[in-house]
Coordinates of C-alpha atoms in Angstrom, one line a residue:
Chain A
M346 CA -16.8 0.4 -44.6
K347 CA -20.0 -1.6 -44.6
E348 CA -18.0 -4.6 -45.8
F349 CA -15.5 -4.2 -43.0
K350 CA -18.4 -3.9 -40.4
A351 CA -19.9 -7.1 -41.7
I352 CA -16.6 -9.0 -41.4
L353 CA -16.0 -7.5 -37.9
I354 CA -19.5 -8.6 -36.7
N355 CA -18.9 -12.0 -38.2
E356 CA -15.5 -12.2 -36.3
L357 CA -17.1 -11.1 -33.1
I358 CA -19.9 -13.7 -33.4
K359 CA -17.2 -16.3 -34.1
T360 CA -15.2 -15.3 -31.1
M361 CA -18.2 -15.4 -28.8
K362 CA -19.4 -18.7 -30.2
R363 CA -16.1 -20.5 -29.4
P364 CA -16.1 -22.4 -26.1
R365 CA -12.5 -21.3 -25.3
T366 CA -13.7 -17.7 -25.1
Y367 CA -15.6 -18.6 -22.0
I368 CA -12.6 -20.4 -20.4
G369 CA -11.0 -17.0 -19.9
F370 CA -14.2 -15.5 -18.3
G371 CA -14.5 -18.6 -16.1
V372 CA -10.9 -18.5 -15.0
I373 CA -11.1 -14.8 -14.1
T374 CA -14.3 -15.3 -12.2
F375 CA -13.1 -18.4 -10.4
V376 CA -9.7 -16.9 -9.4
C377 CA -11.3 -13.7 -8.1
L378 CA -13.8 -15.6 -6.1
M379 CA -11.2 -18.0 -4.8
L380 CA -8.8 -15.2 -3.7
Q381 CA -11.7 -13.2 -2.2
A382 CA -12.8 -16.1 -0.1
A383 CA -9.2 -16.7 1.0
F384 CA -8.8 -13.1 2.0
Y385 CA -12.1 -13.1 3.7
K386 CA -11.0 -16.0 5.9
D387 CA -7.3 -15.4 6.3
G388 CA -6.8 -11.8 5.1
K389 CA -5.4 -10.5 8.4
E390 CA -2.8 -13.2 8.6
I391 CA -1.8 -12.6 5.0
L392 CA -1.6 -8.9 5.6
S393 CA 0.5 -9.3 8.7
F394 CA 3.1 -10.8 6.4
V395 CA 3.6 -7.3 4.9
T396 CA 3.0 -5.2 8.0
Q397 CA 5.0 -7.2 10.5
Q398 CA 8.1 -5.0 9.8
F399 CA 6.2 -2.2 11.4
E400 CA 4.2 -4.0 14.1
N401 CA 6.9 -3.6 16.8
V402 CA 6.7 0.2 16.5
F403 CA 3.3 1.0 15.1
N404 CA -0.3 0.2 15.3
I405 CA -1.8 0.5 11.9
E406 CA -5.2 2.0 12.4
G407 CA -8.1 1.9 9.9
R408 CA -9.5 -0.6 7.6
V409 CA -6.5 -2.0 5.7
L410 CA -8.2 -5.0 4.3
N411 CA -10.7 -3.4 2.0
G412 CA -12.0 -3.8 -1.6
N413 CA -9.4 -1.5 -3.0
L414 CA -6.5 -3.6 -1.6
I415 CA -8.1 -6.8 -2.8
C416 CA -8.5 -5.4 -6.3
F417 CA -4.9 -4.2 -6.2
I418 CA -3.7 -7.7 -5.2
L419 CA -6.0 -9.4 -7.8
L420 CA -4.9 -7.1 -10.6
Q421 CA -1.2 -7.6 -9.6
T422 CA -1.7 -11.3 -9.6
L423 CA -3.8 -11.7 -12.7
I424 CA -2.1 -9.2 -15.0
V425 CA 0.8 -11.7 -15.3
Q426 CA -1.6 -14.6 -16.0
M427 CA -4.2 -12.9 -18.2
P428 CA -1.9 -12.8 -21.3
L429 CA -2.2 -16.5 -21.4
L430 CA -6.0 -16.3 -21.6
V431 CA -5.7 -13.6 -24.3
A432 CA -3.3 -15.8 -26.2
L433 CA -5.7 -18.7 -26.0
V434 CA -8.2 -16.8 -28.1
T435 CA -6.1 -14.5 -30.3
G436 CA -3.3 -17.0 -31.0
D437 CA -5.4 -19.0 -33.4
A438 CA -7.5 -16.3 -34.9
V439 CA -5.9 -16.8 -38.3
S440 CA -3.9 -20.0 -37.9
G441 CA -7.0 -21.8 -36.6
E442 CA -8.8 -21.0 -39.9
T443 CA -5.7 -21.9 -41.9
A444 CA -5.4 -25.2 -40.2
S445 CA -9.1 -26.0 -40.6
G446 CA -9.2 -24.8 -44.2
T447 CA -11.9 -22.2 -43.6
I448 CA -9.5 -19.4 -44.4
R449 CA -10.0 -20.1 -48.2
F450 CA -13.7 -19.4 -47.9
L451 CA -13.0 -16.3 -45.9
L452 CA -10.7 -15.0 -48.6
T453 CA -13.2 -15.6 -51.4
R454 CA -15.1 -12.6 -50.0
P455 CA -14.5 -9.3 -51.7
A456 CA -12.9 -7.8 -48.5
S457 CA -9.1 -7.2 -48.6
R458 CA -6.8 -9.4 -46.6
T459 CA -5.9 -6.3 -44.6
K460 CA -9.5 -5.8 -43.6
I461 CA -9.8 -9.5 -42.6
V462 CA -6.7 -9.3 -40.4
L463 CA -7.9 -6.0 -38.8
A464 CA -11.3 -7.5 -38.1
K465 CA -9.7 -10.5 -36.4
W466 CA -7.4 -8.2 -34.5
L467 CA -10.3 -6.0 -33.3
A468 CA -12.3 -9.1 -32.4
G469 CA -9.3 -10.1 -30.3
L470 CA -9.2 -6.7 -28.6
F471 CA -12.9 -6.9 -28.0
Y472 CA -12.5 -10.2 -26.2
T473 CA -9.6 -8.6 -24.2
L474 CA -11.8 -5.7 -23.2
L475 CA -14.6 -8.1 -22.1
L476 CA -12.0 -10.0 -20.0
L477 CA -10.9 -6.8 -18.3
I478 CA -14.5 -5.7 -17.8
I479 CA -15.2 -9.0 -16.0
L480 CA -12.0 -8.5 -14.0
G481 CA -13.1 -5.0 -13.1
I482 CA -16.5 -6.2 -12.0
M483 CA -15.1 -9.1 -10.0
A484 CA -12.0 -7.5 -8.6
L485 CA -13.2 -4.0 -7.9
V486 CA -17.0 -4.0 -7.6
V487 CA -17.4 -7.4 -5.9
S488 CA -14.4 -6.9 -3.6
R489 CA -15.8 -3.5 -2.5
F490 CA -19.1 -5.1 -1.9
I491 CA -17.5 -7.8 0.3
F492 CA -14.7 -5.9 2.0
G493 CA -16.0 -2.3 1.8
E494 CA -14.2 0.8 0.6
G495 CA -11.2 2.5 2.2
D496 CA -7.7 3.7 1.7
L497 CA -5.4 1.6 -0.4
M498 CA -2.1 0.5 1.1
S499 CA -0.2 -0.3 -2.0
L500 CA 3.0 -2.3 -1.9
N501 CA 6.1 -1.6 -4.0
S502 CA 9.7 -2.5 -3.6
E503 CA 10.4 0.8 -1.9
G504 CA 7.9 0.4 0.8
L505 CA 4.2 1.3 1.3
T506 CA 2.1 4.1 -0.1
V507 CA -1.2 4.9 1.4
I508 CA -3.6 6.3 -1.2
S509 CA -6.7 8.0 0.0
G510 CA -10.0 6.2 -0.8
D511 CA -11.3 9.5 -2.1
D512 CA -8.5 9.8 -4.6
I513 CA -8.6 6.3 -6.1
N514 CA -11.4 5.8 -8.6
W515 CA -9.7 7.8 -11.3
R516 CA -6.5 5.8 -10.7
W517 CA -8.5 2.6 -11.2
G518 CA -9.9 3.9 -14.4
Y519 CA -6.5 4.7 -15.9
A520 CA -5.0 1.5 -14.4
F521 CA -7.6 -0.6 -16.3
L522 CA -6.8 1.4 -19.5
I523 CA -3.1 0.7 -19.2
A524 CA -4.0 -2.9 -18.4
F525 CA -6.0 -3.0 -21.6
L526 CA -3.1 -1.5 -23.6
S527 CA -0.8 -4.2 -22.1
L528 CA -3.1 -7.0 -23.0
G529 CA -3.6 -5.3 -26.4
V530 CA 0.1 -6.0 -27.0
V531 CA -0.5 -9.7 -26.3
A532 CA -3.6 -9.8 -28.5
S533 CA -1.5 -8.2 -31.3
L534 CA 1.4 -10.5 -30.8
G535 CA -1.1 -13.5 -30.9
T536 CA -2.6 -12.2 -34.1
F537 CA 0.9 -11.7 -35.6
L538 CA 2.1 -15.2 -34.8
S539 CA -1.3 -16.6 -35.9
C540 CA -0.6 -15.0 -39.3
I541 CA 2.8 -16.5 -39.8
L542 CA 2.1 -20.0 -38.4
D543 CA -0.2 -22.5 -39.9
N544 CA -1.5 -24.5 -37.0
S545 CA -3.6 -23.3 -34.1
I546 CA -1.5 -24.6 -31.1
T547 CA 2.0 -23.2 -32.0
P548 CA 1.1 -19.5 -31.9
I549 CA -0.7 -19.9 -28.6
V550 CA 2.2 -21.8 -27.1
S551 CA 4.7 -19.3 -28.6
V552 CA 2.9 -16.3 -27.1
M553 CA 2.9 -18.0 -23.7
A554 CA 6.6 -18.9 -24.1
I555 CA 7.5 -15.3 -25.0
I556 CA 5.6 -13.9 -22.0
I557 CA 7.1 -16.5 -19.6
I558 CA 10.7 -15.8 -20.9
F559 CA 10.3 -12.0 -20.8
T560 CA 8.8 -12.1 -17.3
I561 CA 11.6 -14.2 -16.0
I562 CA 14.1 -11.8 -17.5
G563 CA 12.3 -9.0 -15.7
M564 CA 12.4 -10.7 -12.4
F565 CA 16.2 -10.9 -12.1
D566 CA 18.5 -8.0 -11.5
L567 CA 21.4 -9.1 -13.7
P568 CA 23.4 -6.4 -15.5
S569 CA 23.0 -8.2 -18.8
F570 CA 19.2 -8.3 -18.4
D571 CA 19.1 -4.7 -17.4
V572 CA 20.1 -3.6 -20.8
I573 CA 17.2 -5.4 -22.6
K574 CA 14.5 -4.9 -19.9
P575 CA 13.3 -1.5 -21.1
F576 CA 12.6 -2.9 -24.5
L577 CA 10.5 -5.8 -23.3
F578 CA 6.8 -5.2 -23.4
T579 CA 6.3 -7.3 -20.2
T580 CA 8.4 -4.7 -18.3
H581 CA 5.8 -2.1 -19.1
M582 CA 2.8 -4.3 -18.6
I583 CA 2.7 -3.5 -14.9
S584 CA 3.1 0.2 -15.3
W585 CA -0.5 0.6 -14.1
K586 CA 1.0 0.1 -10.6
N587 CA 2.8 3.5 -11.0
L588 CA -0.6 5.1 -10.7
F589 CA -0.7 4.0 -7.1
E590 CA 2.5 5.8 -6.1
D591 CA 2.9 9.2 -4.6
P592 CA 3.9 11.3 -6.4
I593 CA 2.8 9.5 -9.6
P594 CA 5.8 9.0 -12.0
F595 CA 3.9 10.3 -15.0
Q596 CA 7.0 10.3 -17.2
D597 CA 7.5 6.5 -16.6
I598 CA 3.9 5.9 -17.3
L599 CA 4.1 7.8 -20.5
I600 CA 7.2 5.9 -21.6
S601 CA 5.4 2.6 -20.9
I602 CA 2.3 3.7 -22.9
V603 CA 4.5 4.7 -25.8
V604 CA 6.4 1.4 -25.7
L605 CA 3.2 -0.6 -25.5
A606 CA 1.5 1.4 -28.3
F607 CA 4.6 0.9 -30.4
H608 CA 4.5 -2.9 -29.9
I609 CA 0.8 -3.0 -30.8
L610 CA 1.5 -1.0 -34.0
L611 CA 4.5 -3.1 -34.8
F612 CA 2.7 -6.4 -34.4
I613 CA -0.4 -5.4 -36.3
S614 CA 1.6 -3.9 -39.1
L615 CA 3.6 -7.1 -39.4
S616 CA 0.4 -9.1 -39.3
I617 CA -1.0 -7.2 -42.2
F618 CA 2.3 -7.4 -44.0
Y619 CA 2.7 -11.2 -43.6
F620 CA -1.0 -12.0 -44.2
N621 CA -1.1 -10.0 -47.5
R622 CA 1.9 -12.1 -48.7
K623 CA 0.8 -15.4 -47.3
D624 CA 0.4 -18.2 -49.7
I625 CA -2.7 -20.0 -48.6
Q626 CA -2.2 -23.7 -49.5
S627 CA -4.6 -25.5 -47.2
Chain B
M1136 CA 20.5 -7.0 36.3
K1137 CA 20.8 -4.2 33.9
S1138 CA 17.9 -2.3 35.3
V1139 CA 19.2 -2.8 38.9
T1140 CA 22.6 -1.2 37.8
L1141 CA 20.7 1.6 36.1
F1142 CA 18.6 2.1 39.2
F1143 CA 21.7 2.6 41.4
L1144 CA 23.4 4.8 38.9
L1145 CA 20.4 7.0 38.8
I1146 CA 20.1 7.1 42.6
I1147 CA 23.8 8.2 42.8
S1148 CA 23.4 10.8 40.1
S1149 CA 20.3 12.1 41.7
S1150 CA 22.2 13.2 44.7
C1151 CA 23.8 15.9 42.5
F1152 CA 20.4 17.4 41.9
A1153 CA 18.9 17.3 45.3
G1154 CA 17.5 20.8 45.2
D1155 CA 14.2 19.8 43.6
D1156 CA 12.0 17.0 44.7
P1157 CA 10.8 14.9 41.8
G1158 CA 7.9 13.6 43.9
T1159 CA 6.6 17.1 44.4
L1160 CA 7.1 17.9 40.7
I1161 CA 5.1 14.8 39.6
R1162 CA 2.4 15.4 42.3
N1163 CA 1.9 19.0 40.9
L1164 CA 1.8 17.6 37.4
N1165 CA -0.6 14.8 38.4
K1166 CA -3.0 17.4 39.8
K1167 CA -3.4 18.7 36.3
F1168 CA -3.9 15.3 34.9
K1169 CA -6.6 14.6 37.6
L1170 CA -8.6 17.6 36.4
I1171 CA -9.4 15.5 33.3
N1172 CA -11.7 12.6 33.4
D1173 CA -12.1 12.5 29.6
Y1174 CA -11.7 14.7 26.6
T1175 CA -12.3 14.9 22.8
A1176 CA -10.3 17.0 20.4
Q1177 CA -9.8 17.5 16.7
V1178 CA -6.4 16.2 15.6
Y1179 CA -4.4 16.9 12.4
M1180 CA -1.8 14.1 11.8
Q1181 CA 1.3 14.5 9.7
F1182 CA 3.5 11.5 9.0
D1183 CA 7.1 11.2 8.0
I1184 CA 7.9 7.5 8.3
P1185 CA 10.7 5.9 6.4
G1186 CA 9.4 3.5 3.8
V1187 CA 5.8 4.8 4.2
K1188 CA 4.3 7.5 2.0
M1189 CA 1.0 8.8 3.3
K1190 CA -0.8 12.1 3.3
S1191 CA -1.7 14.1 6.4
M1192 CA -5.2 13.7 7.7
N1193 CA -7.7 15.0 10.1
G1194 CA -9.3 12.9 12.9
K1195 CA -10.9 13.1 16.2
V1196 CA -9.2 12.0 19.4
F1197 CA -11.0 10.5 22.4
Y1198 CA -9.4 10.0 25.8
K1199 CA -10.8 8.7 29.1
Q1200 CA -9.0 8.1 32.4
P1201 CA -7.0 6.1 33.1
D1202 CA -5.7 4.9 29.8
K1203 CA -8.4 4.7 27.2
F1204 CA -7.3 6.5 24.0
R1205 CA -8.4 6.4 20.4
I1206 CA -8.1 8.4 17.3
K1207 CA -10.9 8.1 14.8
A1208 CA -10.1 9.1 11.2
K1209 CA -11.3 8.3 7.7
G1210 CA -8.6 6.1 6.4
I1211 CA -5.4 4.3 7.3
F1212 CA -2.9 5.9 9.6
F1213 CA 0.0 4.8 11.7
L1214 CA 0.3 5.5 15.5
P1215 CA 3.2 4.4 17.7
K1216 CA 2.5 1.3 19.7
Q1217 CA 3.4 3.1 22.9
N1218 CA 1.2 6.1 22.4
P1219 CA 2.6 9.0 24.5
M1220 CA -0.8 10.7 24.7
Q1221 CA -2.1 7.6 26.4
Q1222 CA 0.9 6.5 28.4
V1223 CA 2.4 9.6 29.9
S1224 CA -0.4 10.5 32.2
S1225 CA -1.3 6.9 33.1
M1226 CA 2.4 6.2 33.8
L1227 CA 2.9 9.2 36.0
L1228 CA -0.4 8.9 37.8
D1229 CA 0.5 5.4 39.0
T1230 CA 2.9 6.7 41.6
M1231 CA 3.1 3.4 43.5
S1232 CA 4.6 1.5 40.6
Y1233 CA 7.8 3.6 40.2
T1234 CA 10.5 5.5 41.9
S1235 CA 11.6 8.9 40.5
V1236 CA 14.8 10.8 40.5
I1237 CA 16.0 14.0 38.9
S1238 CA 19.0 13.3 36.7
G1239 CA 19.6 16.8 35.4
Y1240 CA 18.2 20.1 34.1
E1241 CA 17.7 21.3 30.6
T1242 CA 16.1 24.2 28.9
I1243 CA 13.4 23.1 26.5
Q1244 CA 11.3 25.6 24.5
G1245 CA 12.7 28.3 26.8
K1246 CA 11.5 26.5 29.9
N1247 CA 13.8 25.4 32.7
C1248 CA 13.0 21.7 32.9
A1249 CA 14.1 19.1 35.3
I1250 CA 14.8 15.7 33.8
V1251 CA 12.8 13.3 35.9
N1252 CA 13.6 9.6 35.5
I1253 CA 11.0 7.1 36.3
I1254 CA 12.1 3.6 37.1
P1255 CA 9.6 0.9 37.6
L1256 CA 9.7 -1.0 40.9
K1257 CA 8.9 -4.3 39.3
N1258 CA 11.4 -6.0 37.2
T1259 CA 8.7 -7.5 35.1
S1260 CA 7.3 -4.2 34.0
E1261 CA 7.1 -3.4 30.3
L1262 CA 8.6 0.0 31.0
I1263 CA 12.4 0.0 31.4
L1264 CA 12.9 3.7 31.9
G1265 CA 10.8 6.8 31.5
K1266 CA 12.5 10.2 31.2
F1267 CA 10.4 13.3 31.5
W1268 CA 11.5 16.9 31.0
I1269 CA 9.2 18.7 33.4
D1270 CA 9.0 22.5 33.7
L1271 CA 9.9 23.6 37.2
Q1272 CA 7.7 26.7 37.1
N1273 CA 4.6 25.3 35.6
P1274 CA 4.7 21.5 35.8
L1275 CA 4.2 20.3 32.2
V1276 CA 6.0 17.5 30.3
Y1277 CA 7.8 19.2 27.5
R1278 CA 9.7 16.2 26.4
S1279 CA 9.5 12.5 27.2
Q1280 CA 11.6 9.5 26.4
I1281 CA 10.0 6.2 27.1
T1282 CA 11.9 3.0 26.8
T1283 CA 10.0 -0.3 26.9
R1284 CA 11.0 -3.9 26.5
N1285 CA 9.1 -4.6 23.3
S1286 CA 8.8 -1.3 21.5
G1287 CA 12.1 0.3 21.9
T1288 CA 12.5 4.0 22.7
L1289 CA 10.0 6.7 21.9
D1290 CA 10.9 10.3 22.0
T1291 CA 8.2 12.9 22.3
E1292 CA 8.1 16.7 22.3
S1293 CA 5.0 18.5 23.5
F1294 CA 4.0 22.1 22.9
Y1295 CA 1.3 23.8 25.0
S1296 CA -1.0 26.8 24.6
D1297 CA -4.4 27.5 26.0
R1298 CA -5.1 24.1 27.6
S1299 CA -1.8 24.0 29.6
A1300 CA -3.9 24.2 32.8
Y1301 CA -5.0 20.6 32.0
A1302 CA -1.6 19.6 30.7
L1303 CA -3.1 19.1 27.3
P1304 CA -0.7 19.8 24.5
E1305 CA -1.5 21.8 21.3
K1306 CA 1.1 19.8 19.4
V1307 CA 3.0 16.6 20.0
I1308 CA 6.0 15.6 17.9
I1309 CA 6.7 11.9 18.2
H1310 CA 10.1 10.7 17.0
V1311 CA 10.3 7.1 16.1
E1312 CA 13.1 4.8 14.9
V1313 CA 12.1 2.1 12.5
N1314 CA 13.9 -0.5 10.4
K1315 CA 13.5 0.5 6.8
I1316 CA 10.8 -1.5 5.2
K1317 CA 12.1 -4.0 2.7
V1318 CA 9.6 -5.6 0.3
P1319 CA 11.0 -8.4 -1.9
K1320 CA 10.8 -7.4 -5.6
M1321 CA 8.9 -10.5 -6.5
M1322 CA 6.3 -9.9 -3.8
A1323 CA 5.9 -6.3 -4.9
A1324 CA 5.8 -7.4 -8.5
D1325 CA 7.9 -4.5 -9.6
L1326 CA 9.3 -5.9 -12.8
N1327 CA 9.9 -2.5 -14.2
K1328 CA 12.1 -1.3 -11.3
K1329 CA 15.6 -2.0 -10.4
S1330 CA 16.3 -3.3 -7.0
K1331 CA 18.1 -0.9 -4.7
P1332 CA 21.4 -1.9 -3.3
K1333 CA 20.9 -4.0 -0.1
S1334 CA 21.2 -1.9 3.0
D1335 CA 21.8 -3.3 6.5
P1336 CA 18.4 -4.4 7.8
N1337 CA 19.5 -3.5 11.3
I1338 CA 20.1 0.1 10.6
K1339 CA 17.2 2.2 12.0
E1340 CA 15.9 5.3 10.3
K1341 CA 14.3 8.2 12.1
G1342 CA 10.7 9.2 11.4
T1343 CA 8.3 11.7 12.9
I1344 CA 4.6 11.8 13.5
I1345 CA 3.1 15.2 14.3
L1346 CA -0.2 15.5 16.1
S1347 CA -1.8 18.9 16.2
F1348 CA -4.7 19.2 18.6
S1349 CA -7.5 21.8 18.5
N1350 CA -11.0 22.2 19.8
Y1351 CA -10.6 20.3 23.1
K1352 CA -13.8 19.4 24.9
I1353 CA -13.0 18.3 28.4
N1354 CA -15.1 16.2 30.8
T1355 CA -18.0 15.6 28.5
K1356 CA -18.7 12.1 30.1
L1357 CA -17.5 10.1 27.2
D1358 CA -19.2 6.7 26.6
D1359 CA -16.8 3.7 26.7
E1360 CA -18.3 2.6 23.4
V1361 CA -16.3 5.1 21.4
F1362 CA -13.1 3.1 22.4
I1363 CA -14.4 -0.1 20.9
K1364 CA -12.8 -0.7 17.6
E1365 CA -15.1 -2.1 14.9
D1366 CA -13.5 -4.6 12.6

């Protein structure tokens, strides 16, 4: 256990020392600040895009543009982009060391290959967690500071749901947990591809390509796509949004959690399997 | 041209119901409205709007003659653009701007009501036609149907109890017709949901907003500041 702890700490230090780790933090901070500034300036016009269907009949009273809505929009926007940032770090966790040759030194340590892969995977998850914490601070805390608190008018394809501001903090908590699980799948996929490929760029690009293809499949309502959609992890990555419906479709959320957890387990098991059999030649 | 034709039709039909004078009925009703300079009340709002899911909520209502009206509540809520609580009294009190005719009689909530049609004298008015079901015994508006140029038709039912002397309702049911909200799947980012079959965007669906009033406080000299909406 001590040995594993030492490898894990070493992996965490390595992760935090790499400049690309901070690209993700910088991107999240920049995108959040940029969108917050845009909403601060033009938020009402942007909102009227959604509410115009009602405006002939109703006056919408109360503070619609608030921190909760901004956080919802930011999370909805970034959850599709964040996998790319996760892939940037986790995609070359093993392959980067294979390419540079440092993997041989790593394997001279008494720790088993399984422990090395697990340590790298956990370091990737830690980075993912940090990314989400930064997103949480920027999207929720900073947005609430700028725009204030209030009810959330959440948007889904069936219409609008207004969630009371008093009933929202627990939803955010679980939403970020599901988001972590979703990005955990990407981190696991990145680790897996990193184990089977030998250069640092290909796994990163492959993760990105998979996510882009799966997302495109999810966007189109074609009968042939409908068959495979439930099995794609990208379909379940936005199940955090279900927490902002009324009533909450707990069964759908549970199914998504199971699918995401299954993917994590599958990818990490495959990573361990491949890495243990990998012939290190470099 | 349409409103002129409507006007003549209503004049002709009114001859059938010459027994009651709409002017007297409205004057008696206006006497009640004039008793109130301002009021506040607690309001409980229930919403059933197609395409919108929202919980019921409590609020406080403020009114000041002639047409200042506001509901303050913690949170987001929807109110019809043409608010009957604000418009009915101000519309009926402005007796110089319309002509009125009785177009029929109907029993509403067990009350024998005259259907009084209000037709604006100016063609440029936002109001096209106002129909008010007014109790003949104790002049109160039990039902109203207001048709405007920009906001369509709004149907309202009012229920009275202890504040009927001031024509203040205990409950108002507002019936609205709205086009079903359609949010593009890509905009809603619902990758995990199937799009529903496209429905005709022009088909309107019916919704209701129920406002239940309690704890009226009448003529408390309300400050105008309460009607200023902070951003």
